[in-house]
C-alpha positions as YAML, in Angstrom:
chain: A
units: angstrom
residues:
- id: 1
  name: MET
  ca: [-0.94, 24.30, 29.74]
- id: 2
  name: SER
  ca: [-3.00, 26.43, 27.34]
- id: 3
  name: GLN
  ca: [-5.46, 24.66, 25.13]
- id: 4
  name: PRO
  ca: [-6.04, 25.41, 21.43]
- id: 5
  name: PRO
  ca: [-9.17, 27.46, 20.71]
- id: 6
  name: ARG
  ca: [-12.41, 25.62, 20.17]
- id: 7
  name: ARG
  ca: [-13.28, 25.13, 16.53]
- id: 8
  name: SER
  ca: [-16.83, 26.24, 17.31]
- id: 9
  name: SER
  ca: [-15.55, 29.66, 18.40]
- id: 10
  name: GLY
  ca: [-15.17, 30.50, 14.71]
- id: 11
  name: THR
  ca: [-18.62, 29.28, 13.67]
- id: 12
  name: HIS
  ca: [-20.07, 31.38, 10.86]
- id: 13
  name: GLN
  ca: [-23.07, 33.38, 12.00]
- id: 14
  name: GLY
  ca: [-25.90, 33.62, 9.49]
- id: 15
  name: LEU
  ca: [-26.22, 31.98, 6.08]
- id: 16
  name: ARG
  ca: [-23.28, 31.23, 3.84]
- id: 17
  name: GLU
  ca: [-23.16, 33.10, 0.56]
- id: 18
  name: PRO
  ca: [-24.11, 30.43, -1.99]
- id: 19
  name: LEU
  ca: [-21.80, 29.85, -4.93]
- id: 20
  name: HIS
  ca: [-23.09, 29.65, -8.49]
- id: 21
  name: TRP
  ca: [-24.09, 26.23, -9.78]
- id: 22
  name: PRO
  ca: [-25.54, 25.84, -13.31]
- id: 23
  name: GLU
  ca: [-29.29, 25.42, -13.39]
- id: 24
  name: GLY
  ca: [-30.29, 21.82, -14.09]
- id: 25
  name: LYS
  ca: [-26.74, 20.46, -13.75]
- id: 26
  name: PRO
  ca: [-26.62, 17.38, -11.47]
- id: 27
  name: PHE
  ca: [-24.57, 17.62, -8.29]
- id: 28
  name: ARG
  ca: [-23.18, 14.16, -7.57]
- id: 29
  name: ILE
  ca: [-22.25, 13.09, -4.03]
- id: 30
  name: LEU
  ca: [-20.44, 9.94, -2.94]
- id: 31
  name: SER
  ca: [-20.99, 9.04, 0.73]
- id: 32
  name: ILE
  ca: [-19.10, 6.19, 2.42]
- id: 33
  name: ASP
  ca: [-19.84, 4.83, 5.90]
- id: 34
  name: GLY
  ca: [-17.38, 3.95, 8.64]
- id: 35
  name: GLY
  ca: [-16.79, 0.35, 9.64]
- id: 36
  name: GLY
  ca: [-13.13, -0.56, 10.19]
- id: 37
  name: ILE
  ca: [-11.86, -3.42, 8.04]
- id: 38
  name: ARG
  ca: [-15.37, -3.74, 6.62]
- id: 39
  name: GLY
  ca: [-14.33, -0.82, 4.40]
- id: 40
  name: ILE
  ca: [-13.43, -3.68, 2.07]
- id: 41
  name: LEU
  ca: [-17.11, -3.69, 1.04]
- id: 42
  name: PRO
  ca: [-17.35, -0.12, -0.39]
- id: 43
  name: ALA
  ca: [-13.78, -0.27, -1.69]
- id: 44
  name: GLU
  ca: [-14.61, -3.50, -3.54]
- id: 45
  name: MET
  ca: [-17.84, -2.05, -4.95]
- id: 46
  name: LEU
  ca: [-16.04, 1.03, -6.22]
- id: 47
  name: SER
  ca: [-13.22, -1.09, -7.63]
- id: 48
  name: LEU
  ca: [-15.76, -3.19, -9.56]
- id: 49
  name: ILE
  ca: [-17.34, -0.01, -10.92]
- id: 50
  name: GLU
  ca: [-13.93, 1.18, -12.11]
- id: 51
  name: ARG
  ca: [-13.20, -2.12, -13.83]
- id: 52
  name: ARG
  ca: [-16.61, -2.61, -15.46]
- id: 53
  name: TYR
  ca: [-17.53, 0.90, -16.49]
- id: 54
  name: LEU
  ca: [-14.46, 3.16, -16.38]
- id: 55
  name: ASP
  ca: [-11.62, 1.08, -17.88]
- id: 56
  name: GLY
  ca: [-9.85, 1.24, -14.53]
- id: 57
  name: ARG
  ca: [-10.04, 5.03, -14.15]
- id: 58
  name: CYS
  ca: [-10.56, 6.57, -10.71]
- id: 59
  name: VAL
  ca: [-14.25, 6.54, -9.81]
- id: 60
  name: GLY
  ca: [-13.77, 9.57, -7.55]
- id: 61
  name: ASP
  ca: [-13.38, 11.74, -10.66]
- id: 62
  name: TYR
  ca: [-17.11, 11.32, -11.34]
- id: 63
  name: PHE
  ca: [-18.35, 13.01, -8.16]
- id: 64
  name: ASP
  ca: [-18.60, 16.66, -7.19]
- id: 65
  name: LEU
  ca: [-18.32, 15.99, -3.45]
- id: 66
  name: ILE
  ca: [-17.12, 13.02, -1.41]
- id: 67
  name: THR
  ca: [-17.94, 12.52, 2.26]
- id: 68
  name: GLY
  ca: [-16.66, 9.61, 4.29]
- id: 69
  name: THR
  ca: [-16.34, 8.62, 7.93]
- id: 70
  name: SER
  ca: [-13.49, 6.61, 9.46]
- id: 71
  name: THR
  ca: [-12.65, 3.86, 6.96]
- id: 72
  name: GLY
  ca: [-14.94, 5.67, 4.50]
- id: 73
  name: GLY
  ca: [-12.96, 8.84, 5.09]
- id: 74
  name: ILE
  ca: [-9.74, 7.04, 4.17]
- id: 75
  name: ILE
  ca: [-11.33, 5.83, 0.93]
- id: 76
  name: GLY
  ca: [-12.71, 9.29, 0.17]
- id: 77
  name: LEU
  ca: [-9.38, 11.01, 0.79]
- id: 78
  name: GLY
  ca: [-7.64, 8.62, -1.58]
- id: 79
  name: LEU
  ca: [-10.23, 9.07, -4.32]
- id: 80
  name: SER
  ca: [-10.01, 12.87, -4.00]
- id: 81
  name: ILE
  ca: [-6.38, 12.88, -5.16]
- id: 82
  name: GLY
  ca: [-6.90, 10.42, -8.01]
- id: 83
  name: LYS
  ca: [-6.04, 7.14, -6.27]
- id: 84
  name: THR
  ca: [-8.17, 4.34, -7.66]
- id: 85
  name: ALA
  ca: [-10.49, 2.34, -5.46]
- id: 86
  name: LYS
  ca: [-8.45, -0.70, -6.51]
- id: 87
  name: ALA
  ca: [-5.31, 0.83, -4.98]
- id: 88
  name: ILE
  ca: [-7.15, 1.58, -1.73]
- id: 89
  name: LEU
  ca: [-8.66, -1.92, -1.69]
- id: 90
  name: ASP
  ca: [-5.19, -3.39, -2.02]
- id: 91
  name: LEU
  ca: [-4.14, -1.36, 1.04]
- id: 92
  name: TYR
  ca: [-6.91, -3.03, 3.08]
- id: 93
  name: LYS
  ca: [-6.13, -6.53, 1.90]
- id: 94
  name: ILE
  ca: [-2.36, -6.26, 2.23]
- id: 95
  name: HIS
  ca: [-2.12, -4.31, 5.46]
- id: 96
  name: GLY
  ca: [-5.39, -5.32, 7.16]
- id: 97
  name: PRO
  ca: [-3.95, -8.41, 8.92]
- id: 98
  name: CYS
  ca: [-1.13, -6.25, 10.31]
- id: 99
  name: ILE
  ca: [-3.42, -3.42, 11.42]
- id: 100
  name: PHE
  ca: [-5.91, -5.83, 13.01]
- id: 101
  name: PRO
  ca: [-3.87, -8.89, 13.99]
- id: 102
  name: PRO
  ca: [-6.11, -11.77, 15.07]
- id: 103
  name: ALA
  ca: [-6.10, -13.10, 18.60]
- id: 104
  name: ARG
  ca: [-4.24, -16.39, 18.39]
- id: 105
  name: PHE
  ca: [-5.99, -19.40, 19.82]
- id: 106
  name: ASN
  ca: [-4.44, -22.18, 21.86]
- id: 107
  name: ILE
  ca: [-5.88, -25.08, 23.75]
- id: 108
  name: PHE
  ca: [-6.81, -22.94, 26.75]
- id: 109
  name: ASN
  ca: [-7.81, -19.81, 24.77]
- id: 110
  name: VAL
  ca: [-5.42, -17.84, 26.98]
- id: 111
  name: ARG
  ca: [-4.62, -15.22, 24.33]
- id: 112
  name: LYS
  ca: [-8.29, -14.67, 23.52]
- id: 113
  name: VAL
  ca: [-9.14, -14.15, 27.19]
- id: 114
  name: TRP
  ca: [-6.15, -11.84, 27.63]
- id: 115
  name: ARG
  ca: [-7.28, -9.67, 24.69]
- id: 116
  name: LEU
  ca: [-10.76, -9.34, 26.24]
- id: 117
  name: ILE
  ca: [-9.28, -8.31, 29.58]
- id: 118
  name: GLN
  ca: [-6.81, -5.91, 27.97]
- id: 119
  name: GLY
  ca: [-9.54, -4.42, 25.77]
- id: 120
  name: ALA
  ca: [-11.58, -3.47, 28.83]
- id: 121
  name: GLN
  ca: [-8.85, -1.07, 29.94]
- id: 122
  name: HIS
  ca: [-6.80, -0.17, 26.87]
- id: 123
  name: HIS
  ca: [-7.20, 0.32, 23.13]
- id: 124
  name: ARG
  ca: [-6.66, -2.92, 21.23]
- id: 125
  name: TYR
  ca: [-4.37, -1.99, 18.35]
- id: 126
  name: ASP
  ca: [-1.25, -0.03, 17.50]
- id: 127
  name: SER
  ca: [-2.19, 3.06, 15.48]
- id: 128
  name: ALA
  ca: [1.31, 3.15, 13.95]
- id: 129
  name: LYS
  ca: [0.38, 0.04, 11.96]
- id: 130
  name: LEU
  ca: [-2.39, 2.10, 10.33]
- id: 131
  name: GLU
  ca: [-0.42, 5.31, 9.94]
- id: 132
  name: GLU
  ca: [2.48, 3.71, 8.05]
- id: 133
  name: PRO
  ca: [0.48, 2.55, 4.99]
- id: 134
  name: LEU
  ca: [-1.50, 5.80, 5.03]
- id: 135
  name: ARG
  ca: [1.75, 7.73, 4.65]
- id: 136
  name: ASP
  ca: [2.62, 5.51, 1.72]
- id: 137
  name: ILE
  ca: [-0.66, 6.31, -0.05]
- id: 138
  name: PHE
  ca: [-1.03, 10.02, 0.83]
- id: 139
  name: GLY
  ca: [2.58, 11.11, 1.14]
- id: 140
  name: SER
  ca: [2.72, 14.83, 1.93]
- id: 141
  name: SER
  ca: [-0.65, 15.63, 0.32]
- id: 142
  name: LYS
  ca: [-2.76, 18.30, 2.01]
- id: 143
  name: ILE
  ca: [-6.52, 18.65, 2.11]
- id: 144
  name: GLY
  ca: [-6.11, 21.66, -0.15]
- id: 145
  name: ASP
  ca: [-4.53, 19.42, -2.82]
- id: 146
  name: ALA
  ca: [-7.74, 17.41, -3.34]
- id: 147
  name: SER
  ca: [-9.52, 17.92, -6.65]
- id: 148
  name: ARG
  ca: [-12.88, 16.79, -5.20]
- id: 149
  name: ARG
  ca: [-14.81, 18.61, -2.48]
- id: 150
  name: LEU
  ca: [-14.39, 16.72, 0.79]
- id: 151
  name: CYS
  ca: [-16.28, 16.59, 4.09]
- id: 152
  name: ILE
  ca: [-14.63, 14.23, 6.60]
- id: 153
  name: PRO
  ca: [-16.14, 14.03, 10.13]
- id: 154
  name: SER
  ca: [-14.26, 13.49, 13.38]
- id: 155
  name: PHE
  ca: [-14.67, 14.83, 16.91]
- id: 156
  name: ASP
  ca: [-12.13, 16.74, 18.92]
- id: 157
  name: GLY
  ca: [-10.77, 16.99, 22.45]
- id: 158
  name: PHE
  ca: [-13.56, 19.35, 23.49]
- id: 159
  name: THR
  ca: [-16.05, 16.61, 22.51]
- id: 160
  name: GLU
  ca: [-17.25, 18.83, 19.69]
- id: 161
  name: VAL
  ca: [-18.14, 17.68, 16.21]
- id: 162
  name: ASN
  ca: [-15.45, 18.43, 13.67]
- id: 163
  name: VAL
  ca: [-15.76, 18.22, 9.88]
- id: 164
  name: PHE
  ca: [-12.57, 18.61, 7.86]
- id: 165
  name: LYS
  ca: [-13.38, 20.39, 4.60]
- id: 166
  name: THR
  ca: [-11.59, 21.27, 1.41]
- id: 167
  name: PRO
  ca: [-11.45, 25.01, 0.60]
- id: 168
  name: HIS
  ca: [-14.43, 24.80, -1.77]
- id: 169
  name: HIS
  ca: [-16.12, 27.82, -0.14]
- id: 170
  name: ARG
  ca: [-14.49, 31.09, 0.82]
- id: 171
  name: ASP
  ca: [-15.58, 30.53, 4.44]
- id: 172
  name: TYR
  ca: [-13.59, 27.26, 4.63]
- id: 173
  name: LYS
  ca: [-10.25, 28.70, 5.71]
- id: 174
  name: MET
  ca: [-9.17, 26.32, 8.46]
- id: 175
  name: ASP
  ca: [-8.43, 22.89, 7.01]
- id: 176
  name: TRP
  ca: [-6.66, 23.28, 3.68]
- id: 177
  name: LYS
  ca: [-3.20, 23.09, 5.29]
- id: 178
  name: GLU
  ca: [-3.98, 19.82, 7.11]
- id: 179
  name: ASP
  ca: [-2.01, 16.76, 6.06]
- id: 180
  name: MET
  ca: [-4.27, 14.09, 4.62]
- id: 181
  name: VAL
  ca: [-2.61, 11.57, 6.93]
- id: 182
  name: THR
  ca: [-3.70, 13.69, 9.92]
- id: 183
  name: VAL
  ca: [-7.28, 13.80, 8.69]
- id: 184
  name: ALA
  ca: [-7.32, 10.06, 7.95]
- id: 185
  name: MET
  ca: [-5.98, 9.21, 11.40]
- id: 186
  name: ALA
  ca: [-8.36, 11.66, 13.09]
- id: 187
  name: THR
  ca: [-11.50, 10.28, 11.46]
- id: 188
  name: ALA
  ca: [-10.42, 6.64, 12.01]
- id: 189
  name: ALA
  ca: [-9.37, 6.80, 15.67]
- id: 190
  name: ALA
  ca: [-12.17, 4.46, 16.77]
- id: 191
  name: PRO
  ca: [-12.61, 4.36, 20.56]
- id: 192
  name: THR
  ca: [-11.43, 1.06, 22.14]
- id: 193
  name: TYR
  ca: [-9.73, 0.05, 18.86]
- id: 194
  name: PHE
  ca: [-7.16, 2.84, 18.51]
- id: 195
  name: PRO
  ca: [-5.90, 5.56, 20.84]
- id: 196
  name: VAL
  ca: [-7.07, 9.15, 20.58]
- id: 197
  name: TYR
  ca: [-5.12, 10.73, 17.73]
- id: 198
  name: LYS
  ca: [-2.89, 13.55, 18.93]
- id: 199
  name: ASN
  ca: [-1.70, 16.24, 16.55]
- id: 200
  name: GLY
  ca: [0.27, 18.82, 18.47]
- id: 201
  name: GLU
  ca: [-2.05, 20.18, 21.15]
- id: 202
  name: ARG
  ca: [-5.13, 18.90, 19.38]
- id: 203
  name: MET
  ca: [-6.79, 15.53, 19.94]
- id: 204
  name: PHE
  ca: [-9.29, 13.68, 17.75]
- id: 205
  name: ALA
  ca: [-11.42, 10.54, 17.75]
- id: 206
  name: ASP
  ca: [-13.49, 8.65, 15.20]
- id: 207
  name: GLY
  ca: [-16.28, 10.53, 13.41]
- id: 208
  name: GLY
  ca: [-18.36, 7.36, 13.50]
- id: 209
  name: VAL
  ca: [-19.38, 8.18, 17.05]
- id: 210
  name: TRP
  ca: [-21.78, 10.81, 15.70]
- id: 211
  name: ALA
  ca: [-21.88, 10.42, 11.89]
- id: 212
  name: ASN
  ca: [-21.02, 6.86, 10.90]
- id: 213
  name: ASN
  ca: [-23.21, 7.39, 7.83]
- id: 214
  name: PRO
  ca: [-22.16, 10.89, 6.70]
- id: 215
  name: VAL
  ca: [-24.71, 11.32, 3.91]
- id: 216
  name: MET
  ca: [-26.39, 14.32, 5.58]
- id: 217
  name: ILE
  ca: [-23.05, 16.05, 6.09]
- id: 218
  name: GLY
  ca: [-22.42, 15.95, 2.34]
- id: 219
  name: LEU
  ca: [-25.98, 16.89, 1.39]
- id: 220
  name: VAL
  ca: [-26.20, 19.85, 3.79]
- id: 221
  name: ASP
  ca: [-22.82, 21.14, 2.61]
- id: 222
  name: ALA
  ca: [-23.90, 20.96, -1.04]
- id: 223
  name: LEU
  ca: [-27.16, 22.80, -0.35]
- id: 224
  name: VAL
  ca: [-25.71, 25.58, 1.82]
- id: 225
  name: CYS
  ca: [-22.62, 26.24, -0.32]
- id: 226
  name: HIS
  ca: [-24.23, 26.35, -3.77]
- id: 227
  name: GLN
  ca: [-27.19, 27.84, -5.60]
- id: 228
  name: ILE
  ca: [-28.68, 24.44, -6.12]
- id: 229
  name: GLN
  ca: [-32.13, 22.89, -6.07]
- id: 230
  name: ARG
  ca: [-32.67, 19.76, -3.99]
- id: 231
  name: ARG
  ca: [-33.68, 17.70, -7.03]
- id: 232
  name: GLN
  ca: [-30.36, 18.48, -8.71]
- id: 233
  name: VAL
  ca: [-28.56, 16.41, -6.06]
- id: 234
  name: HIS
  ca: [-27.87, 12.72, -6.69]
- id: 235
  name: ILE
  ca: [-26.25, 10.57, -3.99]
- id: 236
  name: LEU
  ca: [-24.50, 7.21, -4.03]
- id: 237
  name: SER
  ca: [-24.35, 6.05, -0.41]
- id: 238
  name: LEU
  ca: [-22.24, 2.99, 0.43]
- id: 239
  name: GLY
  ca: [-22.43, 1.06, 3.69]
- id: 240
  name: THR
  ca: [-20.01, -1.37, 5.28]
- id: 241
  name: GLY
  ca: [-22.50, -4.01, 6.36]
- id: 242
  name: ASP
  ca: [-25.82, -3.70, 8.14]
- id: 243
  name: THR
  ca: [-26.82, -5.19, 11.47]
- id: 244
  name: GLU
  ca: [-30.20, -6.26, 12.76]
- id: 245
  name: ILE
  ca: [-30.85, -4.67, 16.13]
- id: 246
  name: ARG
  ca: [-33.40, -6.30, 18.39]
- id: 247
  name: PHE
  ca: [-34.00, -5.87, 22.10]
- id: 248
  name: SER
  ca: [-32.44, -8.74, 23.99]
- id: 249
  name: GLU
  ca: [-34.15, -10.52, 26.85]
- id: 250
  name: GLY
  ca: [-31.66, -8.96, 29.25]
- id: 251
  name: GLN
  ca: [-32.36, -5.44, 27.97]
- id: 252
  name: ILE
  ca: [-36.08, -5.99, 28.41]
- id: 253
  name: LEU
  ca: [-35.89, -7.61, 31.86]
- id: 254
  name: HIS
  ca: [-32.91, -5.84, 33.46]
- id: 255
  name: GLY
  ca: [-31.67, -2.93, 31.35]
- id: 256
  name: GLY
  ca: [-28.30, -2.57, 33.07]
- id: 257
  name: LEU
  ca: [-24.91, -1.57, 31.69]
- id: 258
  name: TRP
  ca: [-23.98, -5.18, 30.94]
- id: 259
  name: ASP
  ca: [-27.15, -5.71, 28.89]
- id: 260
  name: TRP
  ca: [-26.52, -2.52, 26.91]
- id: 261
  name: ALA
  ca: [-22.82, -3.19, 26.27]
- id: 262
  name: GLU
  ca: [-23.45, -3.06, 22.50]
- id: 263
  name: ILE
  ca: [-25.25, 0.29, 22.63]
- id: 264
  name: ILE
  ca: [-22.57, 1.96, 20.45]
- id: 265
  name: SER
  ca: [-23.29, -0.48, 17.61]
- id: 266
  name: SER
  ca: [-27.01, 0.14, 18.04]
- id: 267
  name: ALA
  ca: [-26.50, 3.91, 17.99]
- id: 268
  name: MET
  ca: [-24.41, 3.72, 14.79]
- id: 269
  name: HIS
  ca: [-27.06, 1.59, 13.11]
- id: 270
  name: LEU
  ca: [-29.89, 3.94, 14.10]
- id: 271
  name: GLN
  ca: [-27.92, 7.06, 13.11]
- id: 272
  name: SER
  ca: [-27.37, 5.53, 9.68]
- id: 273
  name: GLN
  ca: [-31.07, 4.76, 9.25]
- id: 274
  name: ASN
  ca: [-31.98, 8.29, 10.29]
- id: 275
  name: ALA
  ca: [-29.42, 9.97, 8.03]
- id: 276
  name: THR
  ca: [-30.55, 7.96, 5.00]
- id: 277
  name: GLY
  ca: [-34.18, 8.75, 5.76]
- id: 278
  name: GLN
  ca: [-33.53, 12.47, 6.14]
- id: 279
  name: ALA
  ca: [-31.54, 12.65, 2.92]
- id: 280
  name: GLY
  ca: [-34.31, 10.81, 1.08]
- id: 281
  name: LEU
  ca: [-36.92, 13.23, 2.40]
- id: 282
  name: LEU
  ca: [-34.88, 16.23, 1.28]
- id: 283
  name: ILE
  ca: [-34.02, 15.20, -2.27]
- id: 284
  name: GLY
  ca: [-36.46, 12.35, -2.93]
- id: 285
  name: ARG
  ca: [-35.64, 8.72, -2.28]
- id: 286
  name: ASP
  ca: [-35.39, 8.15, -6.02]
- id: 287
  name: GLN
  ca: [-32.35, 10.46, -6.08]
- id: 288
  name: LEU
  ca: [-30.42, 8.32, -3.60]
- id: 289
  name: ILE
  ca: [-28.89, 4.90, -4.26]
- id: 290
  name: ARG
  ca: [-28.02, 3.18, -0.99]
- id: 291
  name: LEU
  ca: [-25.99, -0.04, -1.18]
- id: 292
  name: ASN
  ca: [-25.22, -2.06, 1.92]
- id: 293
  name: ALA
  ca: [-24.71, -5.68, 2.90]
- id: 294
  name: PRO
  ca: [-27.80, -7.16, 4.58]
- id: 295
  name: PRO
  ca: [-27.51, -8.61, 8.09]
- id: 296
  name: PRO
  ca: [-25.85, -12.05, 7.83]
- id: 297
  name: ALA
  ca: [-28.44, -14.81, 8.16]
- id: 298
  name: GLY
  ca: [-27.84, -16.96, 11.21]
- id: 299
  name: GLN
  ca: [-24.45, -15.36, 12.00]
- id: 300
  name: LYS
  ca: [-23.20, -12.50, 14.09]
- id: 301
  name: PRO
  ca: [-22.23, -9.42, 12.07]
- id: 302
  name: ILE
  ca: [-18.62, -9.11, 10.94]
- id: 303
  name: ASP
  ca: [-16.65, -7.27, 13.62]
- id: 304
  name: LEU
  ca: [-14.89, -4.04, 12.68]
- id: 305
  name: ASP
  ca: [-11.55, -5.79, 13.21]
- id: 306
  name: ASP
  ca: [-12.32, -9.24, 11.78]
- id: 307
  name: CYS
  ca: [-10.01, -9.16, 8.78]
- id: 308
  name: ALA
  ca: [-10.40, -12.85, 7.94]
- id: 309
  name: ARG
  ca: [-14.20, -12.77, 7.63]
- id: 310
  name: ALA
  ca: [-14.19, -9.39, 5.88]
- id: 311
  name: CYS
  ca: [-11.77, -10.61, 3.20]
- id: 312
  name: ALA
  ca: [-13.62, -13.90, 2.77]
- id: 313
  name: GLU
  ca: [-17.22, -12.68, 2.70]
- id: 314
  name: LEU
  ca: [-17.44, -9.05, 1.59]
- id: 315
  name: PRO
  ca: [-16.04, -9.28, -1.98]
- id: 316
  name: GLY
  ca: [-18.83, -11.69, -2.97]
- id: 317
  name: ILE
  ca: [-21.46, -9.41, -1.45]
- id: 318
  name: ALA
  ca: [-19.96, -6.43, -3.27]
- id: 319
  name: LYS
  ca: [-20.13, -8.28, -6.58]
- id: 320
  name: LYS
  ca: [-23.79, -9.13, -6.06]
- id: 321
  name: LEU
  ca: [-24.65, -5.52, -5.21]
- id: 322
  name: ILE
  ca: [-22.88, -4.18, -8.30]
- id: 323
  name: ASP
  ca: [-24.37, -6.90, -10.51]
- id: 324
  name: GLU
  ca: [-27.80, -5.66, -9.40]
- id: 325
  name: ASN
  ca: [-27.17, -1.90, -9.32]
- id: 326
  name: GLY
  ca: [-24.15, -1.19, -11.52]
- id: 327
  name: ASP
  ca: [-26.05, -0.08, -14.60]
- id: 328
  name: ALA
  ca: [-28.18, 2.34, -12.56]
- id: 329
  name: ILE
  ca: [-25.00, 3.79, -11.03]
- id: 330
  name: ARG
  ca: [-23.47, 4.12, -14.51]
- id: 331
  name: ASP
  ca: [-26.47, 6.01, -15.84]
- id: 332
  name: ARG
  ca: [-26.88, 8.27, -12.80]
- id: 333
  name: PHE
  ca: [-23.27, 9.11, -11.97]
- id: 334
  name: LEU
  ca: [-20.77, 8.03, -14.64]
- id: 335
  name: PHE
  ca: [-22.03, 9.92, -17.70]
- id: 336
  name: ALA
  ca: [-19.04, 12.34, -17.62]
- id: 337
  name: PRO
  ca: [-16.19, 13.25, -15.26]
- id: 338
  name: ALA
  ca: [-16.93, 16.02, -12.79]
- id: 339
  name: GLU
  ca: [-14.90, 19.19, -13.04]
- id: 340
  name: PRO
  ca: [-12.36, 19.74, -10.24]
- id: 341
  name: TYR
  ca: [-13.78, 22.27, -7.81]
- id: 342
  name: PRO
  ca: [-12.38, 25.83, -7.85]
- id: 343
  name: ALA
  ca: [-10.35, 26.19, -4.65]
- id: 344
  name: PHE
  ca: [-10.30, 29.41, -2.64]
- id: 345
  name: TYR
  ca: [-7.10, 28.56, -0.74]
- id: 346
  name: GLY
  ca: [-4.17, 26.19, -1.03]
- id: 347
  name: SER
  ca: [-2.11, 24.78, -3.88]
- id: 348
  name: ARG
  ca: [-5.03, 24.75, -6.31]
- id: 349
  name: ALA
  ca: [-6.22, 28.31, -5.60]
- id: 350
  name: PRO
  ca: [-5.52, 30.99, -8.19]
- id: 351
  name: SER
  ca: [-2.34, 32.86, -7.31]
- id: 352
  name: SER
  ca: [-2.97, 36.32, -5.95]
...
């Protein structure tokens, strides 16, 4: 069976021709991390911003570019077509228990043990339970219908990085026809949680494997696509809950596969730290507001599929973060709506 061509086979050689951007005009980026049901945290923060500062209007309208991974990609896609953060938050709270059903306990913990055994060989959840509400929120919308520039990471069946992009540069010809549901499912197909997402001959898995914090994807795209100075860029970066990574006694003494079973979580944490640090070095740390839940004191972090804890704990953390940082976000990002980007292809492109 023939395979589809590699995306990398069409990689642009040389520099992109930068598009005009007014001198001194801020370029505002919203970046949202991956994190499964913990997407309640950024969705709640953005919903609070809408309620307190925007009279309920869509917060996505105040950014020039949105980048999001996995659950953050779902939020970003919704915001790009005018869905409010409140509407997306409701999706998490209403459908979360169905998407991530809890393991039921009984006196012998049989179901819990069975889920652990099953999870060692198969994905844990039914992706159809995620796809159904996504179709309700996105309908037949295409990437080319978005009014905000988008950069949504995934990785494909060739194990190559893949960033779905709106047609905001003339070189971005590939993705504008993609259904938003396809992109949402592709970026959120977290290994071990959901199966690889198949779309025709193509296959995709979660972008969080390589870019759980996508801030550098958005920043690099802004700088290479536009005639823009680094200090014109302002970034609001939202996490889904931090973890404190320390070497365990087993990792120090033995270092085997069992001791490093949580290496994926460690890699995601370290990638996020690195991406935030790089972005801060490029534009100045004072140009970047990073909001994230601190590691829970005396508790294990909230699992990506722990709907009960996420719903119970994250809204209060979101409120505290916006209480402390909301006015700074208002002043930096909410001074006026951003203009919809001029599309080169798709439904929003000028007719030829």
